[in-house]
Coordinates of C-alpha atoms and ligand atoms in Angstrom, one line a residue:
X1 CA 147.6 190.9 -117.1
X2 CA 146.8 194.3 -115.6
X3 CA 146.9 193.1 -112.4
X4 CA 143.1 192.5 -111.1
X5 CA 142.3 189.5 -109.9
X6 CA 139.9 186.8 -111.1
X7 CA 138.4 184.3 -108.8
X8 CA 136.1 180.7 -109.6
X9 CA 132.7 182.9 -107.9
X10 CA 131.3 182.1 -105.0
X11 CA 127.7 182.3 -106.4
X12 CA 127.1 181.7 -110.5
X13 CA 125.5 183.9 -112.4
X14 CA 123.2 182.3 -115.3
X15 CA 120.6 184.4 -117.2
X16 CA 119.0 187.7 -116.5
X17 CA 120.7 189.9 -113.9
X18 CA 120.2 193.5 -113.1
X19 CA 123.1 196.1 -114.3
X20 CA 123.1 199.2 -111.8
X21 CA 125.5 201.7 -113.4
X22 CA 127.7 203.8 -110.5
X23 CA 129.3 206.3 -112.8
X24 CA 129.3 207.9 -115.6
X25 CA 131.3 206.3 -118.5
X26 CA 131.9 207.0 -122.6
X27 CA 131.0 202.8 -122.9
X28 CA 127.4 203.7 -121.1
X29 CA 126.4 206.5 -123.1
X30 CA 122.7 206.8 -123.4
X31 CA 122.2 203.9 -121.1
X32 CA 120.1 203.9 -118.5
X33 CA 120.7 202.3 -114.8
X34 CA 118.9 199.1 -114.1
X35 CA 118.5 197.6 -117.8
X36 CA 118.8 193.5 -117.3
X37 CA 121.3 192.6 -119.0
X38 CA 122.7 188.4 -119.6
X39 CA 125.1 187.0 -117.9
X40 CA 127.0 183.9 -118.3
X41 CA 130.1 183.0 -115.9
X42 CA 131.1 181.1 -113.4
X43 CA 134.0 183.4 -112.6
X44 CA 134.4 186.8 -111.0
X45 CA 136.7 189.7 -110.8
X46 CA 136.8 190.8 -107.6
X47 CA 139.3 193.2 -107.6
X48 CA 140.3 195.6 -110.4
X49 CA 143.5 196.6 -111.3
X50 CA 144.9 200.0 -109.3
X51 CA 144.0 202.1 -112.3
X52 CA 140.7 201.0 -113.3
X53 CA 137.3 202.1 -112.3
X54 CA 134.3 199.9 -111.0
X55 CA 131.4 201.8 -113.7
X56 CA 128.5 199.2 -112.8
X57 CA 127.7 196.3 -110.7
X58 CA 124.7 193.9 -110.3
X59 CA 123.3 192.1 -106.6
X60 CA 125.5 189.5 -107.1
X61 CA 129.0 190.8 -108.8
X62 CA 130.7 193.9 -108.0
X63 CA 132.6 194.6 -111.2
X64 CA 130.0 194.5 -113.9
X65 CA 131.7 197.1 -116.0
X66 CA 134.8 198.6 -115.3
X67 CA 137.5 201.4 -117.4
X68 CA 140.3 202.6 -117.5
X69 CA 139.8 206.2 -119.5
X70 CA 142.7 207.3 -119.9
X71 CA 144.1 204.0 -121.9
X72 CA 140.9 203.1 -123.0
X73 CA 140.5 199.9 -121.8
X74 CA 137.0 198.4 -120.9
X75 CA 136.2 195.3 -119.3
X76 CA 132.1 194.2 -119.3
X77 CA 131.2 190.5 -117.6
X78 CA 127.9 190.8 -119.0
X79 CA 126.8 189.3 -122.6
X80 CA 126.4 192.7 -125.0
X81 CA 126.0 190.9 -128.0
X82 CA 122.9 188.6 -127.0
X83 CA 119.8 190.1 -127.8
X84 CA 118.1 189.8 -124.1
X85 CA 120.5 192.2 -123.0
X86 CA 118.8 195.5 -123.0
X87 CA 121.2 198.4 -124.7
X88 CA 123.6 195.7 -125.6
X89 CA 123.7 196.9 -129.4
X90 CA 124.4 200.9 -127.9
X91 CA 127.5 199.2 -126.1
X92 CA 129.1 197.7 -128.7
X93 CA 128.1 201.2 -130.8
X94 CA 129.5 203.2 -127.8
X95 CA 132.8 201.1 -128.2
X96 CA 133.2 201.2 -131.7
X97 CA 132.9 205.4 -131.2
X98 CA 135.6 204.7 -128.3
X99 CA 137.7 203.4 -131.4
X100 CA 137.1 206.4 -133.4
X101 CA 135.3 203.8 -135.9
X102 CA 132.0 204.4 -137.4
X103 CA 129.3 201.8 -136.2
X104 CA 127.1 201.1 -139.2
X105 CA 126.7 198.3 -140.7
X106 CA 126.2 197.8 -144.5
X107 CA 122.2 197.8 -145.6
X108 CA 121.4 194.5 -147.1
X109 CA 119.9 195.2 -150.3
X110 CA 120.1 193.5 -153.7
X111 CA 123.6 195.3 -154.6
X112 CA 124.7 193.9 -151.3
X113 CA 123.6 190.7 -152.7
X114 CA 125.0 190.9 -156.1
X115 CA 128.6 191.6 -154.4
X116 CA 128.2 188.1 -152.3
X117 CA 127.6 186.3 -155.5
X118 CA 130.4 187.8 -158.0
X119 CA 132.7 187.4 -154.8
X120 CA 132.3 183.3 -155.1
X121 CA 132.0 183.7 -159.2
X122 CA 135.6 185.4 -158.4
X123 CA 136.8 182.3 -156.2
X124 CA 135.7 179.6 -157.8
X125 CA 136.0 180.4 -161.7
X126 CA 135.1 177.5 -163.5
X127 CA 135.5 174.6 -161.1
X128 CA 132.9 172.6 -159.9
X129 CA 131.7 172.8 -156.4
X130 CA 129.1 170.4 -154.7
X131 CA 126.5 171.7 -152.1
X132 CA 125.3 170.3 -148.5
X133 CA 121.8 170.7 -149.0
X134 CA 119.7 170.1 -146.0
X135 CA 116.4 172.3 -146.9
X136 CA 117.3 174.6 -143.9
X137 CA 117.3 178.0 -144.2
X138 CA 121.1 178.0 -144.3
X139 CA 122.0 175.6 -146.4
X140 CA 119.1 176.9 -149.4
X141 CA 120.4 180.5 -149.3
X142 CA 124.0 179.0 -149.4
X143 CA 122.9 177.1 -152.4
X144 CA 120.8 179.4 -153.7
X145 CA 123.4 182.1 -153.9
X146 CA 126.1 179.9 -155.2
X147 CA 124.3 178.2 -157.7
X148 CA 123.0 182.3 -159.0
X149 CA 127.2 182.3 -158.7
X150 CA 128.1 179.2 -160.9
X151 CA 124.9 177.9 -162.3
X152 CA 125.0 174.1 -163.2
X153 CA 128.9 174.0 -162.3
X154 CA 126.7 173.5 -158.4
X155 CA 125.5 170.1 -157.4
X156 CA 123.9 169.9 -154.6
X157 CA 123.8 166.8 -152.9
X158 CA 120.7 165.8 -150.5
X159 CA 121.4 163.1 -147.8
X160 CA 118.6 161.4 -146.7
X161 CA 120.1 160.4 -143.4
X162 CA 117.1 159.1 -142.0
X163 CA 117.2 161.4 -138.9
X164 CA 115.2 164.5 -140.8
X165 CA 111.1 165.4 -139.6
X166 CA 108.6 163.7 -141.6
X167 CA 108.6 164.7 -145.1
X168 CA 111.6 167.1 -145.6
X169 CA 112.8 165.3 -148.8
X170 CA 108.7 166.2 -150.9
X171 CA 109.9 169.9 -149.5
X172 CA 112.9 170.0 -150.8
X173 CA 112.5 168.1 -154.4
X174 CA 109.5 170.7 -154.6
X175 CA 111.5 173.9 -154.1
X176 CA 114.9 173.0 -155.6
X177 CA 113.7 170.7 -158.0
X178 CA 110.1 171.6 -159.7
X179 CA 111.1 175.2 -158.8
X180 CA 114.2 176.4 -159.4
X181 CA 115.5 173.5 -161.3
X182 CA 118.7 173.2 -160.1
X183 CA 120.9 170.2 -159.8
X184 CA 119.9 167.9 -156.8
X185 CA 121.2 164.6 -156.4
X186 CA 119.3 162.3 -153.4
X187 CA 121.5 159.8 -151.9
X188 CA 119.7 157.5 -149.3
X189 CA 122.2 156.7 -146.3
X190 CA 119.8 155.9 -144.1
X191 CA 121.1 152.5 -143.2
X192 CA 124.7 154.0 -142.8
X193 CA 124.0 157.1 -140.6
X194 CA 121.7 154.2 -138.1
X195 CA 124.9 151.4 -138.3
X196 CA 127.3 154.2 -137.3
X197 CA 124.9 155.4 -134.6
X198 CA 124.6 152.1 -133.3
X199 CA 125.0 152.0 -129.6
X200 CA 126.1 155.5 -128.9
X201 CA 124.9 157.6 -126.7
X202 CA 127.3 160.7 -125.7
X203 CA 125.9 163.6 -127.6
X204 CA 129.1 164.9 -128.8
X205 CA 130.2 161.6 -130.0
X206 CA 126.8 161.3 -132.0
X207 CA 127.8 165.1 -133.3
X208 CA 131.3 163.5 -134.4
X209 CA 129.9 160.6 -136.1
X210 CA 127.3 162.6 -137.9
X211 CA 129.1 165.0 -139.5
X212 CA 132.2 162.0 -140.4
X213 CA 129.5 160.5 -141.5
X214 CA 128.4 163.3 -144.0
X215 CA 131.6 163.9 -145.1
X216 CA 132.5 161.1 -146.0
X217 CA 129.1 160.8 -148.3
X218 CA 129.9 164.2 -149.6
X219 CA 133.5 162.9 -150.8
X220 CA 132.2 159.7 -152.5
X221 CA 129.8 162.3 -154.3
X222 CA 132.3 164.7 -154.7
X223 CA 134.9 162.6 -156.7
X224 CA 132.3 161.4 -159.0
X225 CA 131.6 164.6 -160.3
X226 CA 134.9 166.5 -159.7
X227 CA 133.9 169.3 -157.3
X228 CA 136.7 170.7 -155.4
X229 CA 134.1 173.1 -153.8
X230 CA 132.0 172.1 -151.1
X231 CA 129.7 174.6 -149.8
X232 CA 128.2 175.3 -146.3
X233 CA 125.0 177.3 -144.9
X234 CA 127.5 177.7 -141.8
X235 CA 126.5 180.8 -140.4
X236 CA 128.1 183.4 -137.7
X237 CA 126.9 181.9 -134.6
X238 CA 128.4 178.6 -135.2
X239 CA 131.3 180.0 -136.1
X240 CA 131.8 182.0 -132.6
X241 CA 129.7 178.6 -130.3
X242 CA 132.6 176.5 -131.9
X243 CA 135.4 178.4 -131.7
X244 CA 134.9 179.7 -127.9
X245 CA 138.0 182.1 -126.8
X246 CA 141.6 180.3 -126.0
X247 CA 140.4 179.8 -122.6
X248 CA 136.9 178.8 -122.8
X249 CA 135.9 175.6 -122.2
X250 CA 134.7 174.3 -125.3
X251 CA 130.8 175.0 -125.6
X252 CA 129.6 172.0 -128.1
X253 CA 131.7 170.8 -130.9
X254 CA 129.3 171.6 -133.0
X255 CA 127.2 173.3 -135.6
X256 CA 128.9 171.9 -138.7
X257 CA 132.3 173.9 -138.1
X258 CA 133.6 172.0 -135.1
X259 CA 131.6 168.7 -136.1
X260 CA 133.8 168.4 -138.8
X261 CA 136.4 166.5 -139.2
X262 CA 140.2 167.5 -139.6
X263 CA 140.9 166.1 -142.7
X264 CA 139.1 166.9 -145.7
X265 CA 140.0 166.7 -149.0
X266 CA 137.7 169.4 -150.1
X267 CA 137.7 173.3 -149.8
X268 CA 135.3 174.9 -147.7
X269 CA 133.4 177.9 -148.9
X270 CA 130.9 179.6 -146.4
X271 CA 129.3 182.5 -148.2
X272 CA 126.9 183.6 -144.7
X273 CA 130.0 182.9 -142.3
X274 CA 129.5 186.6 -141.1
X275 CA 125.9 186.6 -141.3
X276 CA 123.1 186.4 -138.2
X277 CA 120.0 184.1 -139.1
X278 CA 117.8 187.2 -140.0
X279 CA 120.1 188.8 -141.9
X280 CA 120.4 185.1 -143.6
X281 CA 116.7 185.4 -144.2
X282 CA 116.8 188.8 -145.8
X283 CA 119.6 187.4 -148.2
X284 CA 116.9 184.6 -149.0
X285 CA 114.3 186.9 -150.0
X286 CA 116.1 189.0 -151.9
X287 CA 117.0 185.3 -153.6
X288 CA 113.0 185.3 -154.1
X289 CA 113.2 181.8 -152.0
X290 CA 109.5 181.4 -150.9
X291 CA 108.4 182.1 -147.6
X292 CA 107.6 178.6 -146.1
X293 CA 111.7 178.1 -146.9
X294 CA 112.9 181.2 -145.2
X295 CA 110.5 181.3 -142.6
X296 CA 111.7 178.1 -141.2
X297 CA 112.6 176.8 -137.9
X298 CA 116.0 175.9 -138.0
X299 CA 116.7 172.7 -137.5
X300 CA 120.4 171.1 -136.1
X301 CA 122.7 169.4 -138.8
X302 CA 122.4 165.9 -136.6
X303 CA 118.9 166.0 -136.5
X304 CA 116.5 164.2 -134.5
X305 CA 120.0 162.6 -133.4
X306 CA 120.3 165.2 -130.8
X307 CA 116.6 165.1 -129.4
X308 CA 117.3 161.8 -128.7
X309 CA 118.5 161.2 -125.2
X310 CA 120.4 158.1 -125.4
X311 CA 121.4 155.6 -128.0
X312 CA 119.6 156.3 -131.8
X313 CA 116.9 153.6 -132.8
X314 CA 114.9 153.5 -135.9
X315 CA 111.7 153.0 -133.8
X316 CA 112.6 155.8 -131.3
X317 CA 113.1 157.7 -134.4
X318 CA 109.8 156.9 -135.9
X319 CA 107.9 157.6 -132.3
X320 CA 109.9 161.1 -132.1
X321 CA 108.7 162.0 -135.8
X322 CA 105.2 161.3 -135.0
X323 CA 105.2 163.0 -132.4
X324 CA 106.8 166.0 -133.7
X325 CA 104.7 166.4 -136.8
X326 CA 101.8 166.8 -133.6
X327 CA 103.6 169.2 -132.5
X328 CA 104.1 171.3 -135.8
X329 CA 100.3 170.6 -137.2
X330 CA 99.0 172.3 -133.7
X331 CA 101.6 174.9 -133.7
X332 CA 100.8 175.8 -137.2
X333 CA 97.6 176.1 -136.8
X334 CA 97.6 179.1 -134.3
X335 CA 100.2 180.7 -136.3
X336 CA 102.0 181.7 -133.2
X337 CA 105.3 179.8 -134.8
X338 CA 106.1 183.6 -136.7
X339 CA 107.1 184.7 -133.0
X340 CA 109.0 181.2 -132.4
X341 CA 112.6 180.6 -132.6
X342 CA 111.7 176.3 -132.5
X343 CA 109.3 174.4 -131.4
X344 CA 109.7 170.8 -131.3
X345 CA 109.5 167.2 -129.3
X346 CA 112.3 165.8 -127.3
X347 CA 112.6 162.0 -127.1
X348 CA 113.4 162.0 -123.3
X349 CA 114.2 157.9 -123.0
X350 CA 112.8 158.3 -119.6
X351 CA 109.9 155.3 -119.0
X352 CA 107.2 156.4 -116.5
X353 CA 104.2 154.5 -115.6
X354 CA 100.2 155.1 -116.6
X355 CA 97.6 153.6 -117.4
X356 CA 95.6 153.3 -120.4
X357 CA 91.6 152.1 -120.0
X358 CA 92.2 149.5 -117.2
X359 CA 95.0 148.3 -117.3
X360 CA 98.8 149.9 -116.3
X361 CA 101.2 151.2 -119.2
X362 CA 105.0 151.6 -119.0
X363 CA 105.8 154.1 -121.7
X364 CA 107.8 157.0 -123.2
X365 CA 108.0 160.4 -122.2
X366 CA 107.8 163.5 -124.6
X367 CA 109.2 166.8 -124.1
X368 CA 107.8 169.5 -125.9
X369 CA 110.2 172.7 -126.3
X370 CA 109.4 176.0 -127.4
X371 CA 111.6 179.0 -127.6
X372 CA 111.6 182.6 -128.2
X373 CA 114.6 184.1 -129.7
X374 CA 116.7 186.5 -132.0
X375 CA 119.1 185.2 -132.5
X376 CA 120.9 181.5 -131.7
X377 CA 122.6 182.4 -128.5
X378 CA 120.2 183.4 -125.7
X379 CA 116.2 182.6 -125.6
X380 CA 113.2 182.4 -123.1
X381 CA 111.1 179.2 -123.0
X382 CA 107.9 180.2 -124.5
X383 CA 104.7 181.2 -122.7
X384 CA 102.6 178.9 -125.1
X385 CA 98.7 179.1 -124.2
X386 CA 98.1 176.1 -121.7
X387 CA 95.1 175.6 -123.9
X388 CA 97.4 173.9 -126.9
X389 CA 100.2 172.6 -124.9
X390 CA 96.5 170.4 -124.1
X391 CA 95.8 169.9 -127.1
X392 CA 99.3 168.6 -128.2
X393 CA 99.8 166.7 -125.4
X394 CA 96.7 164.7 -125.9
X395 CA 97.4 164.3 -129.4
X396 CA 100.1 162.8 -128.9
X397 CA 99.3 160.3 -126.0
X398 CA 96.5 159.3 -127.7
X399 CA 97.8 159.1 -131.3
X400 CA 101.5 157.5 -130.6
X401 CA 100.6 154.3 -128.4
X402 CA 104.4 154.2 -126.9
X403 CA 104.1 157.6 -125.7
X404 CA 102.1 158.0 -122.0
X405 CA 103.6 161.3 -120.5
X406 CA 104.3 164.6 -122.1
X407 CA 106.2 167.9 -120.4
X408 CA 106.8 171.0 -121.5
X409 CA 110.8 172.3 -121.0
X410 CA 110.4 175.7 -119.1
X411 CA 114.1 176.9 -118.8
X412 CA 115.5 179.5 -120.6
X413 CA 119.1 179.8 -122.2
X414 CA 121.8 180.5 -120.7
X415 CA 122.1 177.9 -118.5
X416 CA 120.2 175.6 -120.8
X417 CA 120.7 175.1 -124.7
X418 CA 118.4 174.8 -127.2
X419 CA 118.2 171.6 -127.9
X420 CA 118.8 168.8 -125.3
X421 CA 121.7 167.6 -126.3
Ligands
XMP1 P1 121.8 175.2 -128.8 O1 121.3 173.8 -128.5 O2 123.3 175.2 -128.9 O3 121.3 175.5 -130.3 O4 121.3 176.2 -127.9 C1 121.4 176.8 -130.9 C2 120.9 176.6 -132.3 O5 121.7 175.8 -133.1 C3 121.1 174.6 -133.5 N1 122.0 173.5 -133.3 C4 122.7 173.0 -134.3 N2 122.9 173.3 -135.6 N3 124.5 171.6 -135.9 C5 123.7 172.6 -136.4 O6 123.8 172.8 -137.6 C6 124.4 171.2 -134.6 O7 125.1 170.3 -134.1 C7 123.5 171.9 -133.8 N4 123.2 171.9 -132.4 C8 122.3 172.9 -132.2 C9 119.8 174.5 -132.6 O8 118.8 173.8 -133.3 C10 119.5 176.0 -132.4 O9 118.8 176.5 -133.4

């Protein structure tokens, strides 16, 4: 539009790169040259428009960041907002102070809290709303702070879909339930969620038929009760992974938003829709929810779907559980998991050969992932000590009999996501 030119890049840039500033610029304020910061693109400018600036470059690009001062316009190819890029926060902050806009965000304390709630009290008066309760962190503060909203006029409905880790729905019926007796209905849909699965094997179809799937659940439940309210533990990042920008290619259809599908007869309410996971958490404390609930890993809306490669099965299901509650016991035990975005086992469907006293086996593979992060859009595979990647790789061969091969996933995201499918 301002007459540059973009071009598809001769060499891609995923991950890390190194950001070597040239001159001195109002976005770089306080910055220092050579911070890594992330990148993610397959295209490149490479060449600015006639009034622009080139401000930084890195090995591989030569218009990192570029300006034009006198109209204020700023260009970055780098990722500020990811939490692996150093200084990416005093960018944005720098920005916002281009704007003449002040860059603090509100505290989140218990008034902050108290607002969130009277705010859905104000929208949904006296109707009746119904709740996707999945035990996540999301979804419990979502409940958590409508039901403080509308009290028993909230029913939250659990789905057992039969693709949760091993006993979720004790967790759940403990905390909701026993503790803050709110209003929890179980419906089992195991049989439904496997039928519907049946033979399908592209991840995003399995997304697509998942969340239908919900839906449709939450509808029958819905009209039984008469919600008109459904409420969602959808939080910021899905909102932005979903959406992508007009030109993006789309990323995943995904995290309940774009999983969803276009019909619904129900209206949406989102009360963390602008909120990062650890602000999330914050919100849940301040709820009083206890700490094995907010401290959490989260876990995807389709499940153990997704860390399936391949078509769903009950009996792949049941060797991924087992395998994953190994994983989870020995992870637990070191306590490491506090530094830990997720750890869990991957279901790889690939067969390899071993043997097994003397005689050859043919049997599954495991991959065990592990992930450092801040936040849901960049992490680093975790340097777990070699000493329990042994210990949970020979639980697991020796305790799940299909199982004869684990690995352990070290790439890093970007390029890779989270979760294998
Ligand atoms: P990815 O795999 O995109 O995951 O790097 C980022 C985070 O999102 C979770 N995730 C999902 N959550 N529905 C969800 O509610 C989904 O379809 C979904 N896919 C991934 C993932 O576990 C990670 O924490």
């Amino acid at each position: 539009l301002l007459g540059g030119e973009v071009k598809a890049g001769f060499k891609k840039e995923y991950g890390p790169a190194e950001l070597t500033i040239k001159k001195k610029s109002d976005l770089l304020v306080g910055i220092p040259s050579g911070i890594i910061v992330w990148m993610s693109h397959g295209d490149e400018v490479v060449r600015i428009p006639k009034d622009f600036q080139t401000i930084a470059t890195t090995k591989t690009i030569l218009h990192a960041v570029a300006e034009n001062k006198n109209k204020k316009i700023y260009g970055i190819q780098f990722h500020p907002e990811v939490v692996h890029t150093e200084f990416g926060t005093e960018v944005l902050e720098n920005f916002i102070k281009i704007c003449g806009l002040n860059a603090r965000r509100s505290e989140i304390d218990e008034n902050f809290v108290e607002n969130i709630i009277q705010d859905i009290k104000d929208s949904l008066g006296s109707a009746k709303a119904i709740c996707a309760l999945s035990g996540g962190v999301d979804s419990s503060v979502a409940a958590l702070l409508v039901n403080r909203a509308i009290g028993n006029n909230l029913v939250c409905i659990y789905i057992e879909s039969g693709l949760m880790r091993k006993d979720e729905t004790e967790i759940l019926k403990a905390v909701f339930e026993k503790h803050y007796h709110m209003n929890i209905q179980i419906i089992d849909a195991k049989k439904e969620f496997l039928k519907g699965l049946k033979g399908i094997v592209d991840p995003e179809e399995k997304r697509k038929i998942i969340g239908k799937t919900f839906v449709d659940i939450f509808e029958r439940e819905a009209k039984k009760i008469d919600a008109k309210f459904l409420a969602q533990g959808t939080i910021y990042p899905d909102v932005i992974e979903s959406k992508g920008t007009k030109h993006a290619q789309i990323i995943k259809s995904h995290h309940n938003v774009g999983g969803l599908p276009g019909k619904m007869s129900l209206v949406l309410i989102e009360p963390l829709r602008n909120f990062y996971k650890d602000e999330v958490r914050k919100i849940g404390k301040i709820l009083g929810l206890p700490d094995k609930i907010i401290n959490r890993q989260p876990f995807p809306g389709p499940g153990l779907a997704v860390r399936i490669i391949g078509d769903v099965t009950e009996q792949k299901l049941e060797i991924l559980r087992k395998a994953d509650t190994i994983v989870q016991e020995e992870i637990e035990k070191i306590i490491l998991h506090k530094n830990l975005w997720q750890v869990f086992a991957v279901f790889t469907g690939i067969k390899t050969t071993g043997v097994r006293g003397d005689e050859r086996a043919y049997g599954e593979t495991i991959a065990i992932r592990a992930i450092e992060a801040q936040d849901a859009m960049s992490a680093n595979f975790a340097r777990l000590p070699y000493e329990l990647l042994d210990k949970i790789s020979t639980r697991i061969v020796n305790e799940v009999k299909e199982v004869n091969r684990v690995v352990y996933d070290i790439t890093n995201k970007p390029p890779a996501t989270m979760e294998w499918e």
